[in-house]
Amino acid sequence: MSSRRSLRRGEATSRYLLVGAAIVVVIILLALGYYFYSQGAAETTTGPLTGEAGEGAETTPETTTSPAATETPGEVTLIWASTQLVPPTEQQFVKEELLPPFTQETGIKVEFIGMSYGDLNVRLQSEMESGKVTISLIADLHGGLDLYASKGWLEDLSKFGALEGREFPQVLEDYSRLYGIKAYVPWLTATYVFVVNKEAFKYLPPGLSEEDVITGSEKWTYDALLEWAKNIEAATGQKPLGFPAGPKGLFHRFLHGYLYPSFTGAQVKNFDSPEAVQMWSYLKELWNYVHPQSTVYEAMAAPLLNGEVLIAWDHTARIKDAIVQKPDEFVVVPAPAGPKGRGYILVIVGLAIPKNAPHQDAAWKLIEYLTRPEVQSLILEKVGFFPAVSGVSEKLPEGPLKVLAQGVGNQLNTPDSLVALIPSLGEKGGDFRNTYREAFKAIVLEGKDPQQVLPELKQYLLSLFQATGASLPPPDE
């Protein structure tokens, strides 16, 4: 009996051992399965995500911050940000006529982005601070480029060497060198001129000849303009003068870049001087002979063509259609002179490459293309900006563009020239312009005393320069 009980106890123990071993094996298999499952899941989950994020994070800065040393031209699309040629018709010219030959020649595609001065300043500052520069080329006025160069945001273009086969006037070369670097390449120039219907020459005041007006002699002064306007109104009953003083017109340029330098010798620093008070008194009297629609005019070509005015002032690009349509009827003349000289604005448009911009070699190729003499002539023909390259205007064929170019040349060559540059105030530029318009509205349209109006506005004007750190513009310096 005892041996059978011992045998049964041994069989039970063996079964327990087998069951225990089986349980252990199952646990081990489950553990191994979970291990291999979790390793596989981990590779599947983290592999592709890490790869995509890593490549994007590392490749993008390389392609956006390094010169295009390894660029294949056919793969490049560079961003060209411009504050010029922004109106829809001018952008259409850029995209449909100006850039396609460049892309066809080089294989480099260009994305042209027209923007305001303030928008360009904000975007460039954001890209500089983030270190992710996307703009490869900038076109802006001298004032804006001066501001960007002062902040160290522009490449020194001297590293690319000289542009062969073209020369730039020395005055433009001098302006393009800022803060110890070659900050930009002069691209285009423009100015603002008076255009006269030749019928008006019948009413010139005594002592003033047609030749005096056309060449800008010392007899062609603002006092002479006033006497001329009086004669025309007396003879015809017509208020003969016209200015683009509408909301989108450029009349503020006439105030700060023409009248102020001519009467006070400066744009800003003599804003409330006795000479400025004299200037505003003169303008109040002159306004008696200005066409009443001037406060809504935004460009002067149409009023000249339909005969509403006989003498008008405006930007060359906005007035050129009058010359193009009736070149035998109109003549372009220099601005009159004031007590301090013949003040006028010279607009300089430059091409610059932002610091650490992508596609720098491609951007330099675009600069080379845009400054070719034949391309400069095309731009003058299509949008009225004048060449920055020497000798192009002299080679123009007889016709309206030649008439326009000769008038601009006569203004540039007057011995009493007092060149004014548009200041570099970035996003504060609109406040600068509005200050002159506010003074005009208060003094000329509302009849307020300039000695009461000007001192407070001058303090605000100076605060704009203090806030931005910008220098007072020539001829104030």
CSV table of C-alpha atoms in Angstrom, one decimal:
chain,number,residue,atom,x,y,z
A,1,MET,CA,0.0,0.0,0.0
A,2,SER,CA,2.7,2.4,1.0
A,3,SER,CA,4.6,1.8,-2.3
A,4,ARG,CA,1.5,2.5,-4.4
A,5,ARG,CA,0.9,5.8,-2.5
A,6,SER,CA,4.6,6.8,-3.1
A,7,LEU,CA,4.1,6.1,-6.8
A,8,ARG,CA,1.0,8.2,-7.0
A,9,ARG,CA,2.7,11.1,-5.2
A,10,GLY,CA,5.7,10.9,-7.7
A,11,GLU,CA,3.3,11.0,-10.7
A,12,ALA,CA,1.5,14.1,-9.3
A,13,THR,CA,4.8,15.9,-8.7
A,14,SER,CA,5.9,15.2,-12.3
A,15,ARG,CA,2.6,16.6,-13.7
A,16,TYR,CA,3.1,19.7,-11.5
A,17,LEU,CA,6.6,20.2,-12.8
A,18,LEU,CA,5.5,19.8,-16.5
A,19,VAL,CA,2.7,22.3,-16.1
A,20,GLY,CA,5.1,24.7,-14.4
A,21,ALA,CA,7.6,24.3,-17.1
A,22,ALA,CA,5.0,24.8,-19.8
A,23,ILE,CA,3.8,28.0,-18.0
A,24,VAL,CA,7.4,29.3,-17.9
A,25,VAL,CA,7.9,28.5,-21.6
A,26,VAL,CA,4.7,30.4,-22.5
A,27,ILE,CA,5.8,33.4,-20.4
A,28,ILE,CA,9.2,33.4,-22.1
A,29,LEU,CA,7.6,33.2,-25.6
A,30,LEU,CA,5.2,35.9,-24.8
A,31,ALA,CA,8.0,38.1,-23.5
A,32,LEU,CA,10.1,37.5,-26.6
A,33,GLY,CA,7.2,38.2,-28.8
A,34,TYR,CA,6.4,41.4,-27.1
A,35,TYR,CA,10.1,42.4,-27.3
A,36,PHE,CA,10.4,41.8,-31.0
A,37,TYR,CA,7.0,43.4,-31.6
A,38,SER,CA,7.9,46.5,-29.7
A,39,GLN,CA,11.3,46.8,-31.5
A,40,GLY,CA,9.6,46.5,-34.9
A,41,ALA,CA,6.9,49.0,-34.0
A,42,ALA,CA,9.5,51.5,-32.7
A,43,GLU,CA,11.5,51.4,-36.0
A,44,THR,CA,8.4,51.7,-38.1
A,45,THR,CA,7.2,54.7,-36.1
A,46,THR,CA,10.3,56.7,-35.6
A,47,GLY,CA,12.3,56.0,-38.7
A,48,PRO,CA,10.4,57.9,-41.4
A,49,LEU,CA,9.4,60.8,-39.1
A,50,THR,CA,12.9,61.4,-37.9
A,51,GLY,CA,14.2,61.2,-41.5
A,52,GLU,CA,11.7,63.7,-42.9
A,53,ALA,CA,12.0,66.2,-40.1
A,54,GLY,CA,15.8,65.9,-40.0
A,55,GLU,CA,16.2,66.4,-43.7
A,56,GLY,CA,13.8,69.4,-43.8
A,57,ALA,CA,15.4,71.0,-40.8
A,58,GLU,CA,18.9,70.7,-42.1
A,59,THR,CA,18.5,71.1,-45.8
A,60,THR,CA,16.4,74.2,-45.8
A,61,PRO,CA,18.8,76.5,-44.1
A,62,GLU,CA,21.6,75.3,-46.3
A,63,THR,CA,19.7,76.1,-49.5
A,64,THR,CA,18.4,79.4,-48.1
A,65,THR,CA,21.6,80.8,-46.5
A,66,SER,CA,24.4,79.7,-48.7
A,67,PRO,CA,25.5,81.2,-52.0
A,68,ALA,CA,24.5,79.0,-54.9
A,69,ALA,CA,27.9,77.4,-55.4
A,70,THR,CA,26.4,74.1,-56.4
A,71,GLU,CA,23.2,75.4,-58.0
A,72,THR,CA,22.1,74.0,-61.3
A,73,PRO,CA,20.6,77.0,-63.1
A,74,GLY,CA,17.6,75.1,-64.4
A,75,GLU,CA,16.6,74.3,-60.8
A,76,VAL,CA,16.8,77.8,-59.5
A,77,THR,CA,13.7,80.0,-58.7
A,78,LEU,CA,14.9,83.2,-57.1
A,79,ILE,CA,12.6,85.7,-55.3
A,80,TRP,CA,12.9,89.3,-56.4
A,81,ALA,CA,11.2,91.7,-54.0
A,82,SER,CA,10.7,95.2,-55.3
A,83,THR,CA,9.1,98.5,-54.2
A,84,GLN,CA,9.3,99.7,-57.8
A,85,LEU,CA,7.2,98.7,-60.9
A,86,VAL,CA,4.4,97.7,-58.5
A,87,PRO,CA,1.3,99.0,-60.3
A,88,PRO,CA,-0.6,96.2,-62.1
A,89,THR,CA,0.4,97.4,-65.6
A,90,GLU,CA,4.0,97.7,-64.6
A,91,GLN,CA,4.0,94.2,-63.0
A,92,GLN,CA,2.5,92.8,-66.1
A,93,PHE,CA,5.4,94.3,-68.1
A,94,VAL,CA,7.9,92.8,-65.7
A,95,LYS,CA,6.4,89.3,-65.8
A,96,GLU,CA,5.4,89.1,-69.4
A,97,GLU,CA,8.1,91.1,-71.2
A,98,LEU,CA,11.1,91.9,-69.0
A,99,LEU,CA,11.8,88.5,-67.3
A,100,PRO,CA,11.0,85.8,-69.9
A,101,PRO,CA,14.1,86.6,-72.1
A,102,PHE,CA,16.3,86.3,-69.0
A,103,THR,CA,14.8,82.9,-68.0
A,104,GLN,CA,15.1,81.7,-71.6
A,105,GLU,CA,18.8,82.7,-71.7
A,106,THR,CA,19.9,81.4,-68.3
A,107,GLY,CA,17.2,78.8,-67.2
A,108,ILE,CA,16.8,80.8,-64.0
A,109,LYS,CA,13.2,81.4,-63.0
A,110,VAL,CA,12.3,84.6,-61.2
A,111,GLU,CA,9.4,85.2,-58.8
A,112,PHE,CA,8.7,89.0,-58.9
A,113,ILE,CA,7.0,90.3,-55.8
A,114,GLY,CA,5.9,93.9,-55.8
A,115,MET,CA,5.4,95.3,-52.3
A,116,SER,CA,5.2,98.6,-50.3
A,117,TYR,CA,8.2,100.2,-48.6
A,118,GLY,CA,6.8,99.2,-45.2
A,119,ASP,CA,6.0,95.6,-46.2
A,120,LEU,CA,9.6,95.1,-47.6
A,121,ASN,CA,11.1,96.5,-44.4
A,122,VAL,CA,9.0,94.3,-42.1
A,123,ARG,CA,9.7,91.1,-44.2
A,124,LEU,CA,13.4,91.8,-44.5
A,125,GLN,CA,13.7,92.4,-40.8
A,126,SER,CA,11.8,89.2,-40.0
A,127,GLU,CA,14.1,87.1,-42.3
A,128,MET,CA,17.2,88.7,-40.9
A,129,GLU,CA,16.2,88.0,-37.3
A,130,SER,CA,15.1,84.4,-38.0
A,131,GLY,CA,18.2,83.6,-40.1
A,132,LYS,CA,16.0,82.2,-42.8
A,133,VAL,CA,16.5,84.5,-45.8
A,134,THR,CA,14.3,83.8,-48.8
A,135,ILE,CA,14.7,87.0,-50.8
A,136,SER,CA,17.6,86.9,-53.3
A,137,LEU,CA,17.3,90.3,-54.9
A,138,ILE,CA,15.9,93.7,-53.8
A,139,ALA,CA,14.9,96.7,-55.9
A,140,ASP,CA,14.3,99.8,-53.8
A,141,LEU,CA,15.0,103.5,-53.7
A,142,HIS,CA,18.4,104.8,-52.5
A,143,GLY,CA,16.8,105.8,-49.1
A,144,GLY,CA,15.6,102.3,-48.4
A,145,LEU,CA,18.8,100.7,-49.4
A,146,ASP,CA,20.7,103.2,-47.2
A,147,LEU,CA,18.6,102.1,-44.3
A,148,TYR,CA,19.2,98.4,-44.9
A,149,ALA,CA,22.9,98.9,-45.4
A,150,SER,CA,23.1,100.8,-42.1
A,151,LYS,CA,21.7,97.7,-40.4
A,152,GLY,CA,24.2,95.4,-42.0
A,153,TRP,CA,21.5,93.6,-44.1
A,154,LEU,CA,23.1,93.9,-47.5
A,155,GLU,CA,26.0,91.9,-49.1
A,156,ASP,CA,29.0,93.8,-50.4
A,157,LEU,CA,28.6,93.5,-54.1
A,158,SER,CA,32.3,94.3,-54.8
A,159,LYS,CA,32.9,90.6,-54.4
A,160,PHE,CA,31.2,89.9,-57.7
A,161,GLY,CA,33.6,92.2,-59.7
A,162,ALA,CA,32.7,94.8,-62.3
A,163,LEU,CA,29.8,94.7,-64.8
A,164,GLU,CA,31.5,94.8,-68.2
A,165,GLY,CA,30.3,96.8,-71.2
A,166,ARG,CA,28.5,99.6,-69.3
A,167,GLU,CA,29.4,102.7,-67.3
A,168,PHE,CA,27.4,104.4,-64.5
A,169,PRO,CA,27.5,108.2,-63.9
A,170,GLN,CA,30.0,108.9,-61.1
A,171,VAL,CA,27.3,110.5,-58.9
A,172,LEU,CA,25.3,107.3,-59.0
A,173,GLU,CA,28.4,105.2,-58.2
A,174,ASP,CA,29.2,107.5,-55.2
A,175,TYR,CA,25.7,107.2,-53.8
A,176,SER,CA,25.8,103.3,-54.2
A,177,ARG,CA,28.7,103.0,-51.8
A,178,LEU,CA,27.3,103.0,-48.3
A,179,TYR,CA,28.9,102.2,-44.9
A,180,GLY,CA,32.1,100.9,-46.4
A,181,ILE,CA,30.5,98.5,-48.9
A,182,LYS,CA,29.2,98.5,-52.5
A,183,ALA,CA,25.6,98.3,-51.3
A,184,TYR,CA,23.8,98.3,-54.6
A,185,VAL,CA,24.0,98.6,-58.4
A,186,PRO,CA,22.2,101.7,-59.8
A,187,TRP,CA,19.4,100.4,-61.9
A,188,LEU,CA,17.0,103.2,-62.8
A,189,THR,CA,16.5,106.9,-62.3
A,190,ALA,CA,13.5,109.1,-62.3
A,191,THR,CA,12.5,112.6,-61.5
A,192,TYR,CA,9.6,114.9,-61.5
A,193,VAL,CA,9.2,117.6,-64.2
A,194,PHE,CA,7.0,120.3,-65.5
A,195,VAL,CA,5.3,119.7,-68.8
A,196,VAL,CA,4.1,122.7,-70.8
A,197,ASN,CA,1.5,122.9,-73.6
A,198,LYS,CA,3.2,125.0,-76.2
A,199,GLU,CA,0.1,127.2,-76.5
A,200,ALA,CA,1.1,128.6,-73.1
A,201,PHE,CA,4.2,130.2,-74.5
A,202,LYS,CA,1.9,132.8,-76.1
A,203,TYR,CA,1.4,134.3,-72.7
A,204,LEU,CA,4.9,134.5,-71.3
A,205,PRO,CA,5.5,137.6,-69.1
A,206,PRO,CA,7.9,140.3,-70.3
A,207,GLY,CA,11.6,139.3,-70.0
A,208,LEU,CA,11.0,135.6,-70.0
A,209,SER,CA,11.6,133.7,-73.3
A,210,GLU,CA,10.6,130.2,-74.4
A,211,GLU,CA,14.3,129.4,-74.4
A,212,ASP,CA,14.7,130.5,-70.8
A,213,VAL,CA,12.0,128.0,-69.7
A,214,ILE,CA,13.2,125.1,-71.8
A,215,THR,CA,16.8,125.4,-70.7
A,216,GLY,CA,16.2,126.4,-67.2
A,217,SER,CA,17.9,129.8,-67.3
A,218,GLU,CA,18.3,132.1,-64.2
A,219,LYS,CA,15.1,133.9,-65.4
A,220,TRP,CA,13.0,130.8,-65.1
A,221,THR,CA,12.0,131.3,-61.4
A,222,TYR,CA,8.9,130.6,-59.3
A,223,ASP,CA,8.1,134.3,-59.4
A,224,ALA,CA,8.1,134.1,-63.2
A,225,LEU,CA,5.8,131.0,-63.0
A,226,LEU,CA,3.3,133.1,-61.0
A,227,GLU,CA,3.4,136.0,-63.5
A,228,TRP,CA,3.0,133.6,-66.4
A,229,ALA,CA,-0.1,131.9,-64.7
A,230,LYS,CA,-1.6,135.3,-64.1
A,231,ASN,CA,-1.2,136.3,-67.8
A,232,ILE,CA,-2.8,133.0,-69.0
A,233,GLU,CA,-5.8,133.4,-66.7
A,234,ALA,CA,-6.2,137.1,-67.7
A,235,ALA,CA,-6.1,136.2,-71.4
A,236,THR,CA,-8.1,132.9,-71.4
A,237,GLY,CA,-10.1,132.9,-68.2
A,238,GLN,CA,-8.5,129.4,-67.5
A,239,LYS,CA,-6.7,128.4,-64.4
A,240,PRO,CA,-3.7,127.0,-66.2
A,241,LEU,CA,-1.7,125.1,-63.6
A,242,GLY,CA,-2.2,121.5,-62.5
A,243,PHE,CA,-0.7,119.4,-59.7
A,244,PRO,CA,-1.5,115.8,-58.6
A,245,ALA,CA,-2.8,116.7,-55.2
A,246,GLY,CA,-5.4,113.9,-55.0
A,247,PRO,CA,-5.2,111.2,-52.3
A,248,LYS,CA,-3.0,108.9,-54.5
A,249,GLY,CA,-1.1,111.7,-56.2
A,250,LEU,CA,2.5,112.7,-55.6
A,251,PHE,CA,2.0,116.3,-54.7
A,252,HIS,CA,3.9,115.9,-51.4
A,253,ARG,CA,7.1,115.3,-53.4
A,254,PHE,CA,6.6,118.8,-54.9
A,255,LEU,CA,6.3,120.3,-51.4
A,256,HIS,CA,9.3,118.6,-49.7
A,257,GLY,CA,11.6,118.0,-52.7
A,258,TYR,CA,11.0,121.1,-54.9
A,259,LEU,CA,9.5,124.1,-53.0
A,260,TYR,CA,11.3,123.6,-49.7
A,261,PRO,CA,14.8,123.3,-51.1
A,262,SER,CA,14.2,126.1,-53.6
A,263,PHE,CA,13.0,128.5,-50.9
A,264,THR,CA,14.8,127.3,-47.7
A,265,GLY,CA,17.8,125.3,-49.0
A,266,ALA,CA,16.6,122.1,-47.1
A,267,GLN,CA,13.8,119.6,-46.9
A,268,VAL,CA,13.4,119.3,-43.2
A,269,LYS,CA,15.7,121.4,-41.0
A,270,ASN,CA,14.3,124.7,-42.1
A,271,PHE,CA,10.7,123.5,-42.0
A,272,ASP,CA,9.4,126.4,-39.8
A,273,SER,CA,12.0,129.0,-40.8
A,274,PRO,CA,11.1,132.6,-42.0
A,275,GLU,CA,12.0,131.4,-45.5
A,276,ALA,CA,9.5,128.6,-45.1
A,277,VAL,CA,6.8,131.0,-44.1
A,278,GLN,CA,7.6,133.1,-47.2
A,279,MET,CA,7.3,129.9,-49.3
A,280,TRP,CA,3.9,129.0,-47.9
A,281,SER,CA,2.7,132.6,-48.6
A,282,TYR,CA,3.9,132.2,-52.2
A,283,LEU,CA,2.1,128.9,-52.6
A,284,LYS,CA,-1.2,130.4,-51.3
A,285,GLU,CA,-1.0,133.1,-54.0
A,286,LEU,CA,0.0,130.6,-56.7
A,287,TRP,CA,-2.9,128.3,-55.8
A,288,ASN,CA,-5.3,131.0,-57.1
A,289,TYR,CA,-4.2,130.0,-60.6
A,290,VAL,CA,-4.3,126.2,-60.0
A,291,HIS,CA,-7.1,124.2,-61.6
A,292,PRO,CA,-9.7,123.3,-58.8
A,293,GLN,CA,-9.7,119.6,-59.9
A,294,SER,CA,-6.0,119.4,-58.7
A,295,THR,CA,-7.2,118.2,-55.3
A,296,VAL,CA,-8.5,115.1,-56.9
A,297,TYR,CA,-5.9,114.6,-59.7
A,298,GLU,CA,-3.7,111.5,-59.2
A,299,ALA,CA,-1.7,111.8,-62.4
A,300,MET,CA,-1.3,114.7,-64.8
A,301,ALA,CA,-1.1,113.1,-68.3
A,302,ALA,CA,-4.9,113.1,-68.8
A,303,PRO,CA,-5.5,116.7,-67.7
A,304,LEU,CA,-2.8,117.8,-70.1
A,305,LEU,CA,-4.2,115.8,-73.0
A,306,ASN,CA,-7.8,117.0,-72.5
A,307,GLY,CA,-6.7,120.6,-72.2
A,308,GLU,CA,-7.9,121.1,-68.6
A,309,VAL,CA,-4.4,122.5,-67.7
A,310,LEU,CA,-1.6,124.0,-69.8
A,311,ILE,CA,1.3,123.6,-67.3
A,312,ALA,CA,1.6,120.6,-65.0
A,313,TRP,CA,4.0,119.0,-62.7
A,314,ASP,CA,4.3,115.2,-62.0
A,315,HIS,CA,6.5,112.1,-61.9
A,316,THR,CA,8.0,111.3,-65.3
A,317,ALA,CA,6.4,107.9,-65.3
A,318,ARG,CA,2.9,109.4,-64.7
A,319,ILE,CA,3.2,112.2,-67.2
A,320,LYS,CA,4.9,110.5,-70.1
A,321,ASP,CA,1.7,109.4,-71.8
A,322,ALA,CA,1.0,113.1,-72.7
A,323,ILE,CA,4.4,113.2,-74.5
A,324,VAL,CA,3.9,109.9,-76.1
A,325,GLN,CA,0.5,110.6,-77.5
A,326,LYS,CA,1.2,114.2,-78.6
A,327,PRO,CA,5.0,114.8,-78.8
A,328,ASP,CA,4.6,117.9,-81.0
A,329,GLU,CA,2.1,119.6,-78.5
A,330,PHE,CA,4.1,119.4,-75.3
A,331,VAL,CA,7.6,120.2,-74.0
A,332,VAL,CA,9.3,119.0,-70.9
A,333,VAL,CA,11.0,121.8,-68.9
A,334,PRO,CA,13.2,122.0,-65.8
A,335,ALA,CA,11.6,123.1,-62.5
A,336,PRO,CA,11.7,126.9,-61.8
A,337,ALA,CA,14.4,128.2,-59.4
A,338,GLY,CA,13.7,129.8,-56.0
A,339,PRO,CA,15.8,132.1,-53.8
A,340,LYS,CA,18.1,129.2,-52.6
A,341,GLY,CA,18.4,127.4,-56.0
A,342,ARG,CA,16.6,125.0,-58.3
A,343,GLY,CA,15.4,122.2,-56.0
A,344,TYR,CA,14.3,118.9,-57.5
A,345,ILE,CA,14.2,115.2,-56.6
A,346,LEU,CA,16.5,112.7,-58.2
A,347,VAL,CA,15.1,109.3,-57.7
A,348,ILE,CA,17.7,106.5,-57.7
A,349,VAL,CA,16.5,102.9,-57.8
A,350,GLY,CA,19.2,100.3,-56.9
A,351,LEU,CA,19.5,96.5,-57.0
A,352,ALA,CA,20.9,94.8,-53.9
A,353,ILE,CA,21.4,91.3,-52.5
A,354,PRO,CA,20.4,90.7,-48.9
A,355,LYS,CA,22.9,89.3,-46.5
A,356,ASN,CA,23.0,85.5,-46.6
A,357,ALA,CA,20.5,85.5,-49.4
A,358,PRO,CA,20.1,82.2,-51.3
A,359,HIS,CA,20.9,82.0,-55.0
A,360,GLN,CA,23.4,84.9,-55.0
A,361,ASP,CA,25.1,83.9,-58.2
A,362,ALA,CA,21.8,83.8,-60.0
A,363,ALA,CA,20.8,87.2,-58.5
A,364,TRP,CA,24.1,88.7,-59.8
A,365,LYS,CA,23.2,87.3,-63.3
A,366,LEU,CA,19.9,89.0,-63.1
A,367,ILE,CA,21.5,92.3,-62.1
A,368,GLU,CA,23.8,91.9,-65.1
A,369,TYR,CA,20.8,91.4,-67.4
A,370,LEU,CA,18.8,94.3,-65.9
A,371,THR,CA,21.6,96.8,-66.4
A,372,ARG,CA,22.3,96.0,-70.1
A,373,PRO,CA,21.8,99.1,-72.2
A,374,GLU,CA,19.2,97.5,-74.4
A,375,VAL,CA,17.2,96.4,-71.4
A,376,GLN,CA,17.4,99.9,-69.9
A,377,SER,CA,16.0,101.3,-73.1
A,378,LEU,CA,13.1,98.8,-73.0
A,379,ILE,CA,12.3,99.9,-69.5
A,380,LEU,CA,12.3,103.6,-70.5
A,381,GLU,CA,10.0,102.8,-73.4
A,382,LYS,CA,7.5,100.7,-71.4
A,383,VAL,CA,7.3,102.4,-68.0
A,384,GLY,CA,9.2,105.7,-68.2
A,385,PHE,CA,12.0,105.1,-65.8
A,386,PHE,CA,15.3,106.6,-67.1
A,387,PRO,CA,18.5,104.5,-67.5
A,388,ALA,CA,21.2,104.5,-64.9
A,389,VAL,CA,23.7,103.5,-67.5
A,390,SER,CA,25.6,106.3,-69.2
A,391,GLY,CA,24.9,107.0,-72.9
A,392,VAL,CA,21.6,105.2,-73.3
A,393,SER,CA,19.4,108.3,-73.5
A,394,GLU,CA,21.6,110.0,-76.2
A,395,LYS,CA,21.2,106.9,-78.4
A,396,LEU,CA,17.4,107.1,-78.4
A,397,PRO,CA,15.7,107.6,-81.8
A,398,GLU,CA,13.8,110.9,-82.4
A,399,GLY,CA,10.4,110.8,-80.9
A,400,PRO,CA,8.5,111.2,-77.6
A,401,LEU,CA,11.1,109.4,-75.5
A,402,LYS,CA,13.8,111.7,-76.8
A,403,VAL,CA,11.6,114.7,-75.9
A,404,LEU,CA,11.2,113.4,-72.3
A,405,ALA,CA,14.9,112.5,-72.0
A,406,GLN,CA,16.0,115.9,-73.2
A,407,GLY,CA,13.8,117.7,-70.7
A,408,VAL,CA,15.2,115.5,-67.8
A,409,GLY,CA,18.7,116.2,-69.1
A,410,ASN,CA,18.2,120.0,-69.2
A,411,GLN,CA,17.0,119.8,-65.5
A,412,LEU,CA,20.1,117.8,-64.5
A,413,ASN,CA,22.4,120.2,-66.2
A,414,THR,CA,21.1,123.5,-64.8
A,415,PRO,CA,24.0,125.2,-62.9
A,416,ASP,CA,21.9,126.1,-59.9
A,417,SER,CA,20.7,122.5,-59.3
A,418,LEU,CA,19.8,121.6,-55.7
A,419,VAL,CA,19.3,117.8,-55.7
A,420,ALA,CA,17.0,116.4,-53.1
A,421,LEU,CA,16.9,112.7,-52.2
A,422,ILE,CA,13.8,110.9,-50.7
A,423,PRO,CA,14.6,110.1,-47.1
A,424,SER,CA,15.1,106.6,-45.8
A,425,LEU,CA,12.4,106.2,-43.1
A,426,GLY,CA,11.1,102.7,-43.8
A,427,GLU,CA,7.6,102.2,-42.5
A,428,LYS,CA,7.7,105.8,-41.2
A,429,GLY,CA,7.8,107.1,-44.8
A,430,GLY,CA,4.1,107.5,-44.9
A,431,ASP,CA,4.1,109.7,-41.8
A,432,PHE,CA,6.8,111.9,-43.5
A,433,ARG,CA,4.7,112.4,-46.6
A,434,ASN,CA,1.5,113.1,-44.6
A,435,THR,CA,3.2,115.8,-42.6
A,436,TYR,CA,3.8,118.0,-45.7
A,437,ARG,CA,0.2,117.2,-46.9
A,438,GLU,CA,-1.2,118.2,-43.5
A,439,ALA,CA,0.7,121.5,-43.6
A,440,PHE,CA,-0.6,122.2,-47.2
A,441,LYS,CA,-4.2,121.4,-46.1
A,442,ALA,CA,-4.0,123.7,-43.0
A,443,ILE,CA,-2.2,126.6,-44.6
A,444,VAL,CA,-3.3,126.7,-48.3
A,445,LEU,CA,-6.8,125.1,-48.2
A,446,GLU,CA,-7.9,126.2,-44.8
A,447,GLY,CA,-6.1,129.5,-44.6
A,448,LYS,CA,-4.4,129.0,-41.2
A,449,ASP,CA,-1.3,131.0,-40.2
A,450,PRO,CA,1.9,129.1,-41.2
A,451,GLN,CA,3.6,130.4,-38.1
A,452,GLN,CA,1.0,128.7,-36.0
A,453,VAL,CA,1.0,125.4,-38.0
A,454,LEU,CA,4.7,124.8,-38.8
A,455,PRO,CA,6.5,124.6,-35.4
A,456,GLU,CA,4.5,121.7,-34.0
A,457,LEU,CA,4.7,119.8,-37.3
A,458,LYS,CA,8.4,120.3,-37.4
A,459,GLN,CA,8.8,118.6,-34.0
A,460,TYR,CA,6.8,115.6,-35.3
A,461,LEU,CA,8.9,115.5,-38.5
A,462,LEU,CA,12.1,115.4,-36.5
A,463,SER,CA,10.8,112.7,-34.2
A,464,LEU,CA,10.4,110.4,-37.3
A,465,PHE,CA,14.1,110.7,-38.0
A,466,GLN,CA,15.0,110.2,-34.3
A,467,ALA,CA,12.8,107.1,-34.1
A,468,THR,CA,14.3,105.4,-37.1
A,469,GLY,CA,17.9,106.7,-36.7
A,470,ALA,CA,17.8,107.9,-40.3
A,471,SER,CA,19.9,110.8,-41.4
A,472,LEU,CA,18.3,114.0,-42.7
A,473,PRO,CA,18.2,113.7,-46.5
A,474,PRO,CA,20.2,115.8,-49.0
A,475,PRO,CA,20.4,118.8,-49.3
A,476,ASP,CA,19.9,119.0,-45.5
A,477,GLU,CA,23.2,117.2,-44.7
